[in-house]
CSV table of C-alpha atoms (C1' of nucleotides) in Angstrom, one decimal:
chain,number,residue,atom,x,y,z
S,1,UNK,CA,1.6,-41.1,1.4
S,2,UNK,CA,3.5,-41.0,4.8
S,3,UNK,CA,6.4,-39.2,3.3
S,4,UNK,CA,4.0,-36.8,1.4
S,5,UNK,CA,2.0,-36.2,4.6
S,6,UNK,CA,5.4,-36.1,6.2
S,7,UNK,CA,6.5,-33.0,3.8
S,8,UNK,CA,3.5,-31.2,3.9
S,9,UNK,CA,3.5,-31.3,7.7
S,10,UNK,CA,6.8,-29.8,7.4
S,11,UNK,CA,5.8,-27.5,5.2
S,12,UNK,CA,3.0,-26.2,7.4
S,13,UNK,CA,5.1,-25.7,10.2
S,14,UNK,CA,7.8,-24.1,8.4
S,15,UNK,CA,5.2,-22.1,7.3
S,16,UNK,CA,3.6,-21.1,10.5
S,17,UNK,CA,7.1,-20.3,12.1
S,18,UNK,CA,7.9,-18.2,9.2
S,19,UNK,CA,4.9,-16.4,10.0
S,20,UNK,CA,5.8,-15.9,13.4
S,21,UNK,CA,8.8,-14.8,13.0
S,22,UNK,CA,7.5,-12.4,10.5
S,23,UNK,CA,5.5,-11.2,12.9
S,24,UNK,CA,8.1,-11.1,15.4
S,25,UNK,CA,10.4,-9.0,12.7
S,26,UNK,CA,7.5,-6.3,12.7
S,27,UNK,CA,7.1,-6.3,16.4
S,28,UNK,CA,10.3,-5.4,16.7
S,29,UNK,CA,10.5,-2.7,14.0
S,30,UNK,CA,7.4,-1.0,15.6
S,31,UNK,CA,9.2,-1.4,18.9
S,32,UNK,CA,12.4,0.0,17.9
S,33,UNK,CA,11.0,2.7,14.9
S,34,UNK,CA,9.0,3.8,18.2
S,35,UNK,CA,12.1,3.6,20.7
S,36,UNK,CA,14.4,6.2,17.5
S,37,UNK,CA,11.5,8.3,17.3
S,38,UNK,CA,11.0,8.9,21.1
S,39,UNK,CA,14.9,9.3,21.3
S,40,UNK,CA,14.8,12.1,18.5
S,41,UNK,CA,11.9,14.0,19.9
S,42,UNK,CA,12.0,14.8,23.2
S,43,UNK,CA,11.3,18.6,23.3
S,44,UNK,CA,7.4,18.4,23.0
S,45,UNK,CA,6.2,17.8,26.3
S,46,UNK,CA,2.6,18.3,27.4
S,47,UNK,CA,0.2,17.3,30.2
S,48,UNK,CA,-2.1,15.0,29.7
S,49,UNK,CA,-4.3,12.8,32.5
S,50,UNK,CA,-2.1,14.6,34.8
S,51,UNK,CA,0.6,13.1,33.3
S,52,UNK,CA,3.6,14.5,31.4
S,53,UNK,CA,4.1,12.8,28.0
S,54,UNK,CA,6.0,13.1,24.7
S,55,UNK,CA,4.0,14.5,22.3
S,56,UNK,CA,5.7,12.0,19.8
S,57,UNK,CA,5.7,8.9,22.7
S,58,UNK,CA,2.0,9.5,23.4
S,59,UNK,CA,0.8,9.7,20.4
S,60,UNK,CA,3.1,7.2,18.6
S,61,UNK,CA,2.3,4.4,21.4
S,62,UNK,CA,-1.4,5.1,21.0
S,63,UNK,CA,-1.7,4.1,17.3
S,64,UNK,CA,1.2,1.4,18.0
S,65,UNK,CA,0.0,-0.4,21.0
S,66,UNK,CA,-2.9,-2.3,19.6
S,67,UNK,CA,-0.8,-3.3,16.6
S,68,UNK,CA,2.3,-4.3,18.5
S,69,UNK,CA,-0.4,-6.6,21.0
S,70,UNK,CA,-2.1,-7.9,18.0
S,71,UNK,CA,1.7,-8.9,16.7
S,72,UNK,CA,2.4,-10.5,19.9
S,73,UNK,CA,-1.0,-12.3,19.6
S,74,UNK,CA,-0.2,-13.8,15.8
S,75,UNK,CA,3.6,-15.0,17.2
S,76,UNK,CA,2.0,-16.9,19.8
S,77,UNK,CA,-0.9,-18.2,17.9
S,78,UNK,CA,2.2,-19.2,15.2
S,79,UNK,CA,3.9,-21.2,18.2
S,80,UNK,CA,0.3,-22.6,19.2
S,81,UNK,CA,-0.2,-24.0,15.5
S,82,UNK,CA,3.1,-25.6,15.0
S,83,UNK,CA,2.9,-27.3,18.2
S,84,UNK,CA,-0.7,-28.1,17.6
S,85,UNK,CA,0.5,-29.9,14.3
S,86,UNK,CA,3.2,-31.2,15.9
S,87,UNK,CA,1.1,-32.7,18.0
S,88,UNK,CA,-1.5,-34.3,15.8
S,89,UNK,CA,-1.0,-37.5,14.9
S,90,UNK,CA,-0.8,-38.4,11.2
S,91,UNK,CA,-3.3,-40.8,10.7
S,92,UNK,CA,-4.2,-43.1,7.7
S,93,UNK,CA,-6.3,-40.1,6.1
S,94,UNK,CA,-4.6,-37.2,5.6
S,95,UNK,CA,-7.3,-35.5,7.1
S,96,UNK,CA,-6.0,-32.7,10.0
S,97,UNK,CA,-3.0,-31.8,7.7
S,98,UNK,CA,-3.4,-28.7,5.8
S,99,UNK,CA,-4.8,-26.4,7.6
S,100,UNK,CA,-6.0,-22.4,7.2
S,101,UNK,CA,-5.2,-20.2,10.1
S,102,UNK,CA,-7.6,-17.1,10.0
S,103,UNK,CA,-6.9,-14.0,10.9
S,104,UNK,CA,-9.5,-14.5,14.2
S,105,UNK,CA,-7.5,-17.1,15.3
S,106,UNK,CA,-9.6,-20.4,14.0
S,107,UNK,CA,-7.2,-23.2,13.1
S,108,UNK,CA,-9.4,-24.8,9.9
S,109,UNK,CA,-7.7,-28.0,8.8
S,110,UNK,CA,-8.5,-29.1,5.4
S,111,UNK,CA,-7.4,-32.6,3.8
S,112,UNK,CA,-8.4,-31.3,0.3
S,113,UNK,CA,-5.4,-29.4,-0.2
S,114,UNK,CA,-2.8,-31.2,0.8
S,115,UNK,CA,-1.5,-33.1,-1.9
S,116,UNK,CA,-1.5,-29.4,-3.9
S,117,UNK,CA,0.3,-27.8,-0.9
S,118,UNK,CA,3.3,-29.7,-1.5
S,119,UNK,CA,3.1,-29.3,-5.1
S,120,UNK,CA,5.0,-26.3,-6.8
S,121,UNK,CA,3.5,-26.9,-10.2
S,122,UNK,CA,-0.2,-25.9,-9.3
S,123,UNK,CA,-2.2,-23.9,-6.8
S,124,UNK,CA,-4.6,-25.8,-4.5
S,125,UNK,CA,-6.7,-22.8,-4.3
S,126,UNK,CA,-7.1,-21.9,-8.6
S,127,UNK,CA,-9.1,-24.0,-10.8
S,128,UNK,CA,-10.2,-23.5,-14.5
S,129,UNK,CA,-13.7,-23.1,-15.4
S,130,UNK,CA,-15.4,-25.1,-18.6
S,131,UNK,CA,-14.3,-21.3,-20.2
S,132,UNK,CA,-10.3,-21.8,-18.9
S,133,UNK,CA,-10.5,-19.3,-17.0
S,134,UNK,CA,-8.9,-19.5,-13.8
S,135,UNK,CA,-11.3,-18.5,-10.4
S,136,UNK,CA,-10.0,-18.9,-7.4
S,137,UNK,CA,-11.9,-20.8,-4.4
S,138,UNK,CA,-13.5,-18.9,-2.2
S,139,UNK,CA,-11.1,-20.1,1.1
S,140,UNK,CA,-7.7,-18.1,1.0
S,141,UNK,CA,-4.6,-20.1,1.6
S,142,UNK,CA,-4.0,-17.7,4.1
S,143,UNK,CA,-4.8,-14.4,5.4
S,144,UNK,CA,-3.9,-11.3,7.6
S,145,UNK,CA,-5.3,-8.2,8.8
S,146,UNK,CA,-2.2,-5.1,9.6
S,147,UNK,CA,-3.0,-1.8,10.0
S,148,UNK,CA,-0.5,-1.1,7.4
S,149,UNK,CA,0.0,-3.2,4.0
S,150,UNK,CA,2.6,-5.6,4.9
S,151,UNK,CA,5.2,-6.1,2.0
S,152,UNK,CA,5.3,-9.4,1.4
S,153,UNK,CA,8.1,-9.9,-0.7
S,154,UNK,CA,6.3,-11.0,-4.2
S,155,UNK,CA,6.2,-8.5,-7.1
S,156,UNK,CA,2.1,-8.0,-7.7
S,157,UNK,CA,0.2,-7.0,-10.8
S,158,UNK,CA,-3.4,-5.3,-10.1
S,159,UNK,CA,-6.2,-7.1,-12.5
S,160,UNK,CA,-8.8,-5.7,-10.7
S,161,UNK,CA,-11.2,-4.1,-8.1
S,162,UNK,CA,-14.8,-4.5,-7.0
S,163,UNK,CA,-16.9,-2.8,-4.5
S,164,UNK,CA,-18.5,-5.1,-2.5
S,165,UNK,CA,-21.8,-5.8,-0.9
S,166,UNK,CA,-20.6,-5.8,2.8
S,167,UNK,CA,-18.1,-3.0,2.7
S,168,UNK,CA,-17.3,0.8,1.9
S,169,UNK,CA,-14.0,0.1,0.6
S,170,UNK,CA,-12.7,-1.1,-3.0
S,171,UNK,CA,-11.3,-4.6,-2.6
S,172,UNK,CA,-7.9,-4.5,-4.8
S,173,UNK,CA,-7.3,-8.0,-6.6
S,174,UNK,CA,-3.8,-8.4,-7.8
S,175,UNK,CA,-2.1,-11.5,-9.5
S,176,UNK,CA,1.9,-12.8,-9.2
S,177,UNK,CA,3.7,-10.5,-11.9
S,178,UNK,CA,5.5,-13.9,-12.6
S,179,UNK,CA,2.1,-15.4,-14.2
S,180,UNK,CA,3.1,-15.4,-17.6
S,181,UNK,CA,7.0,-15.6,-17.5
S,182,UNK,CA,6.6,-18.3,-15.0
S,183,UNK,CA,2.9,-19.2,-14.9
S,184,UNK,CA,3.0,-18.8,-11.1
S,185,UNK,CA,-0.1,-18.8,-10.0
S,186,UNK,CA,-0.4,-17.2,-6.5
S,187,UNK,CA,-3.1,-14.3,-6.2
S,188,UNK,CA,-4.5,-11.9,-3.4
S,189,UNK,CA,-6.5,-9.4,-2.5
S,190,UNK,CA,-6.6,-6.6,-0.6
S,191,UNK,CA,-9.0,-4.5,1.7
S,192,UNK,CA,-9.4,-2.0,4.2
S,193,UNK,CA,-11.6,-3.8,6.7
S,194,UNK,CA,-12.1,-1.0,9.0
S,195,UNK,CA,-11.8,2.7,10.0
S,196,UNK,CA,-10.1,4.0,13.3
S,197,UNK,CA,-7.9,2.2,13.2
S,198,UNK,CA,-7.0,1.3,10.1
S,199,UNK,CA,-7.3,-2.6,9.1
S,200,UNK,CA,-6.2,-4.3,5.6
S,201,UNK,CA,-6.8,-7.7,5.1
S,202,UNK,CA,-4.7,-9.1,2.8
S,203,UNK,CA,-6.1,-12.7,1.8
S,204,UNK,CA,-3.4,-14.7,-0.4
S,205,UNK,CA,-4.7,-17.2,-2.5
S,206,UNK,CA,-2.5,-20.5,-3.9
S,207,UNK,CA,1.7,-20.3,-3.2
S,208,UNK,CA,4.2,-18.8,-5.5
S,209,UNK,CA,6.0,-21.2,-7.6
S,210,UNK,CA,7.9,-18.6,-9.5
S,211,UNK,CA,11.7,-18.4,-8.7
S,212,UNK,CA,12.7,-14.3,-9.1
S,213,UNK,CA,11.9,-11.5,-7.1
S,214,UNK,CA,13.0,-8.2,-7.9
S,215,UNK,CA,13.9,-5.4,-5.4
S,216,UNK,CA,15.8,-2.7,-7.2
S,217,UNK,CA,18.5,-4.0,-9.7
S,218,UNK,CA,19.1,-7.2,-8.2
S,219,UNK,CA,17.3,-10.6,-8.5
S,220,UNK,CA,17.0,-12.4,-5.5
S,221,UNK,CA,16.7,-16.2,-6.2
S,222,UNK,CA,13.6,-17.7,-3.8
S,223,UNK,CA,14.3,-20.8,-2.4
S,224,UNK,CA,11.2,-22.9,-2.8
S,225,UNK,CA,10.7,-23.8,0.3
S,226,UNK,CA,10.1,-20.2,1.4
S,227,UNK,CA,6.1,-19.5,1.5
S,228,UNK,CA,4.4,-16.3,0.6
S,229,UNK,CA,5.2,-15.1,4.0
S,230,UNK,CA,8.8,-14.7,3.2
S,231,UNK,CA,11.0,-11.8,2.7
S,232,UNK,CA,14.0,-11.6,0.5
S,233,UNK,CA,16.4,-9.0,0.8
S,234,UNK,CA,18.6,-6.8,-1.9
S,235,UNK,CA,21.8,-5.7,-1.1
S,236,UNK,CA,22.5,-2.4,-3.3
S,237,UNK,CA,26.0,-1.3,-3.9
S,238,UNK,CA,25.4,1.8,-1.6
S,239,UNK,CA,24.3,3.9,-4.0
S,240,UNK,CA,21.4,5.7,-2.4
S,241,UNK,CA,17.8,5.3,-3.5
S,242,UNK,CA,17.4,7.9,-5.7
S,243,UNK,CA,14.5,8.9,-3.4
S,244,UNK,CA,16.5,8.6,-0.4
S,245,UNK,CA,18.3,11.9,0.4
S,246,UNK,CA,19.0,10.7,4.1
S,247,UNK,CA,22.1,9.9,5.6
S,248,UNK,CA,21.5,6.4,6.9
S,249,UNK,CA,23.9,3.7,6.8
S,250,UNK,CA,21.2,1.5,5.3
S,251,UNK,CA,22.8,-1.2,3.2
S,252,UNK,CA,18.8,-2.3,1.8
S,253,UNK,CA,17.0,-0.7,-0.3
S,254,UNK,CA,13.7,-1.3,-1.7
S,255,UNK,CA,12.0,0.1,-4.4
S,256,UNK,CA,8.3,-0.1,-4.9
S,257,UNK,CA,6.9,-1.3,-7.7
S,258,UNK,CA,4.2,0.4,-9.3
S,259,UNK,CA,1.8,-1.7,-7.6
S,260,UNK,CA,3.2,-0.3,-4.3
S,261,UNK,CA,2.6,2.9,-5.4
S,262,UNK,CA,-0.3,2.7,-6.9
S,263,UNK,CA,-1.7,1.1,-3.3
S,264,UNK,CA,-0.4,3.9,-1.7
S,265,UNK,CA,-1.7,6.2,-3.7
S,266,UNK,CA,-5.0,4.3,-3.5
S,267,UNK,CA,-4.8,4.0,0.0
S,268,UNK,CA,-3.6,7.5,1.3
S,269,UNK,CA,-3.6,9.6,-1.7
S,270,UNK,CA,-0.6,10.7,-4.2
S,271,UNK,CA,2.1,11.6,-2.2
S,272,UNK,CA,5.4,11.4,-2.4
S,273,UNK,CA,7.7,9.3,0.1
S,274,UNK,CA,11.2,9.5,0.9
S,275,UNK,CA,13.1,6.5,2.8
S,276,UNK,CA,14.9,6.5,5.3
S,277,UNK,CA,17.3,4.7,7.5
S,278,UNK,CA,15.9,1.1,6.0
S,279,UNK,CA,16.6,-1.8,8.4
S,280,UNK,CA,16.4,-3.9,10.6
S,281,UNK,CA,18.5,-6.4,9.6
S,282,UNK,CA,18.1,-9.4,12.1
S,283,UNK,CA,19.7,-12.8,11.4
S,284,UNK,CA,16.0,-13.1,9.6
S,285,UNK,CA,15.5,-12.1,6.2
S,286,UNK,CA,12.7,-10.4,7.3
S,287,UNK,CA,12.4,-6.6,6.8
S,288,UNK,CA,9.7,-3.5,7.4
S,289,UNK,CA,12.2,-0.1,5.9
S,290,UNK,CA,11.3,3.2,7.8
S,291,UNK,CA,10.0,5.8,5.3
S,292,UNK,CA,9.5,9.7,6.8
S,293,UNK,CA,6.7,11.2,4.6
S,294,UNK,CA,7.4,14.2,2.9
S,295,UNK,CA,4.8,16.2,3.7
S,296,UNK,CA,3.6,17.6,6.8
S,297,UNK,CA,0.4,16.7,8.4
S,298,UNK,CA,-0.9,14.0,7.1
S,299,UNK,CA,-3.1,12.0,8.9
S,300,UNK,CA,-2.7,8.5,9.0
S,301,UNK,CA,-6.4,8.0,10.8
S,302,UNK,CA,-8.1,9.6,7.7
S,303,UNK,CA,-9.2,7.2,4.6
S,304,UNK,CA,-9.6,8.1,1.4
S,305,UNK,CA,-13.2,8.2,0.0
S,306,UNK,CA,-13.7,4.2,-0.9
S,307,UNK,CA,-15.2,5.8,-4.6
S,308,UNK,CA,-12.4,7.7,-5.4
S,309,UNK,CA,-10.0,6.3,-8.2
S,310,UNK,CA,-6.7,5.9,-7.4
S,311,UNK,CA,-5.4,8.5,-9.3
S,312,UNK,CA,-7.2,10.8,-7.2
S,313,UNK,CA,-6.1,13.0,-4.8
S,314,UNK,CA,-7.5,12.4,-1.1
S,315,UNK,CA,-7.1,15.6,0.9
S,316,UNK,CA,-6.3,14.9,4.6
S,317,UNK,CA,-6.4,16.7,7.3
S,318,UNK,CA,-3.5,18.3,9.8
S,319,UNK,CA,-2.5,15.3,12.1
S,320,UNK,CA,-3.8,14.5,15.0
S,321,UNK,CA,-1.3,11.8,15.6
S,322,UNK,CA,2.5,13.4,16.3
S,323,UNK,CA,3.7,11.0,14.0
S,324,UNK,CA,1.9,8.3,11.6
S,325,UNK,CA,2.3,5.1,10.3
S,326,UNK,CA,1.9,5.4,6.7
S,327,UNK,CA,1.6,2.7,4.0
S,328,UNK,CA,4.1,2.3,1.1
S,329,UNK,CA,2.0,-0.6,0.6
S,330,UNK,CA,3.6,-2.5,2.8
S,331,UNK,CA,6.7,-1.0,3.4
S,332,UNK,CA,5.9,0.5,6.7
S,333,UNK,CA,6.3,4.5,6.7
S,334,UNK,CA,6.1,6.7,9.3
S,335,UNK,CA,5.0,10.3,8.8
S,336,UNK,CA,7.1,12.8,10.5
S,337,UNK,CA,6.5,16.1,10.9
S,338,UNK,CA,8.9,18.3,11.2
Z,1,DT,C1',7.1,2.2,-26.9
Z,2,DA,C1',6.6,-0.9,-23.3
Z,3,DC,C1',4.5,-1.9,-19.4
Z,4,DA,C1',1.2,-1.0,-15.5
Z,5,DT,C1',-3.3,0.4,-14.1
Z,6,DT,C1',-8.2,1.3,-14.8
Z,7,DT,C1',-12.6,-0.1,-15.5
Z,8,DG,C1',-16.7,-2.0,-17.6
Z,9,DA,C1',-18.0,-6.4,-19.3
Z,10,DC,C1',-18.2,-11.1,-18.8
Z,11,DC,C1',-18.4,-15.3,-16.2
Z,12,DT,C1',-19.6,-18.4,-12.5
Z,13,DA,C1',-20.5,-20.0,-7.8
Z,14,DT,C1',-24.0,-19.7,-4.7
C,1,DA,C1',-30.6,-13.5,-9.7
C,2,DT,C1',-26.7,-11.7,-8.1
C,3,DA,C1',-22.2,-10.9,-5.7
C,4,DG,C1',-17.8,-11.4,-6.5
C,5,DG,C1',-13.7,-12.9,-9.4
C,6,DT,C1',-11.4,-12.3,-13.9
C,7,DC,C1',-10.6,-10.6,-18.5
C,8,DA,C1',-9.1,-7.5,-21.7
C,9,DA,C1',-9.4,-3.0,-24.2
C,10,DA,C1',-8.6,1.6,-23.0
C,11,DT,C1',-5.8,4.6,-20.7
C,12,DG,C1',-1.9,6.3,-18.1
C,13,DT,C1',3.0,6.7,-17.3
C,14,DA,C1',7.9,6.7,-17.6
DNA sequence: TACATTTGACCTAT
DNA sequence: ATAGGTCAAATGTA
């Protein structure tokens, strides 16, 4: 019981510094996609509060600030959880060991699923029902909220979507694509929590125990002890996505799945993207590739009408922003207008 | 044709 | 009783 209290500590720290550095990895893609797009625009000056600003600058920092503070938040609250389970002391009961850390901040520490968290053969958040059918608990594993879908690595397969009581938008629920090959069991769902700005929360339900995950021809092996928050990367053999007509120097490339698209489409209507200039490779795995949108003015502040399907076309207005963040469900884009 | 998404029905926790 | 999670047949897409 002390080693298995020992390993799931571990594993919940690894976890929460994983997160962090995730966040951390986006912090600094926000901070330099901002810093290339204020060095490549510099011609649109204007007045504004008696101030001269960037057109791009302005407008860019405006929709990025909040996000980049609420990154900042989530990397210190990952460095406040670690310590605070460094600090607390394993006692007889395994009580204060697992633990849920909310997207408002709250800590919630949970005994129940600990002996599940260090297991890779089930979920601690999936049981079966007299029927067999699986149902997830109503208490994610883990959540966040982004402004823009956060890629989180895993391949997903949509099995659903619901309206809900408390909300005007569809709540997306999708399942590991490695159910059946591998029986993994991790879920999630998805929803736009607000308008102006834009929030998703993504809730992620049980862990991945499925070993493959795909980003354009190659198979990148996960290691196990890599948690949903993890990012593998694909190293193409320089052949250019065949989406990608930019001259990067990019040496990653991700393709979206059909889920991504499909979100994207659901999110921000059918549009096409192109990619460009795709990383940030740190000595992390982590990774948010930089996507210019192909058309001009689209507004990233607009939402799509929560009844639409997804195969619907959302019309959006000319942009108010300079330049937008856009979702390739998760694969951070930003708009550009030419 | 294979695979992914859509969507209404079904099931269950509350 | 009902809100929300899942199933699975129908449909879409490449």
């Amino acid at each position: 019981m002390e080693n298995q209290n020992s390993r799931g500590r571990k594993a919940i720290i690894e976890q929460e510094l994983l997160r962090g550095r995730d966040m951390a990895n986006q912090l600094l893609e926000v901070l330099v996609a901002h810093n290339n797009k204020s060095s490549n625009n510099n011609n649109n000056h204007h007045h504004y509060l008696n101030r001269s600003y960037d057109d791009d600058d302005d407008k860019g920092l405006m929709v990025l600030l909040p996000y980049a503070e609420d990154l900042v938040h989530q990397v210190l609250r990952s460095f406040t959880n670690s310590l605070l389970i460094l600090n607390t002391t394993t006692t007889t009961k395994s009580d204060a060991i697992d633990h849920d850390v909310f997207s408002d901040g709250r800590v919630v520490f949970d005994s129940a699923k600990f002996r599940d968290f260090s297991s890779t053969t089930s979920s601690p958040s999936l049981h079966h029902t007299n029927n067999n059918r699986l149902r997830k608990s109503s208490v994610p594993t883990w959540e966040k909220d982004s402004p823009i879908l956060i890629e989180d690595g895993h391949e997903w397969r949509k099995y659903g979507q619901k309206m809900t009581m408390n909300s005007k938008y569809l709540r997306n629920y999708y399942r590991c694509s490695h159910k059946n090959d591998q029986g993994c069991p991790a879920t999630k769902k998805v929803q736009q929590i607000q308008d102006n700005p834009p929030l998703f929360r993504t809730s992620y339900f049980g862990h991945h125990n499925c070993k493959s995950i795909t980003y354009n021809e190659e198979t990148i092996l996960a290691s196990e002890s890599f948690s949903e928050s993890s990012m593998f990367l694909s190293f193409n053999n320089n052949n250019n996505n065949n989406n990608n007509n930019n001259n990067n120097n990019s040496n990653v490339i991700i393709t979206p799945s059909k889920e991504h698209q499909f979100s994207s489409s659901q999110a921000f209507g059918s549009k096409n993207f192109i990619s460009q200039n795709q990383l940030l490779l740190s000595s992390s795995d982590y990774y948010h590739p930089l996507c210019v949108y192909e058309e001009l003015g689209f507004d990233y502040s607009r939402h799509h009408d929560p009844m639409l399907s997804s195969t619907e076309k959302v019309q959006f207005d000319n942009n108010a922003l300079g330049w937008d963040l856009l979702d390739y469900d998760g694969l951070a884009c930003y708009g550009q207008q030419n």
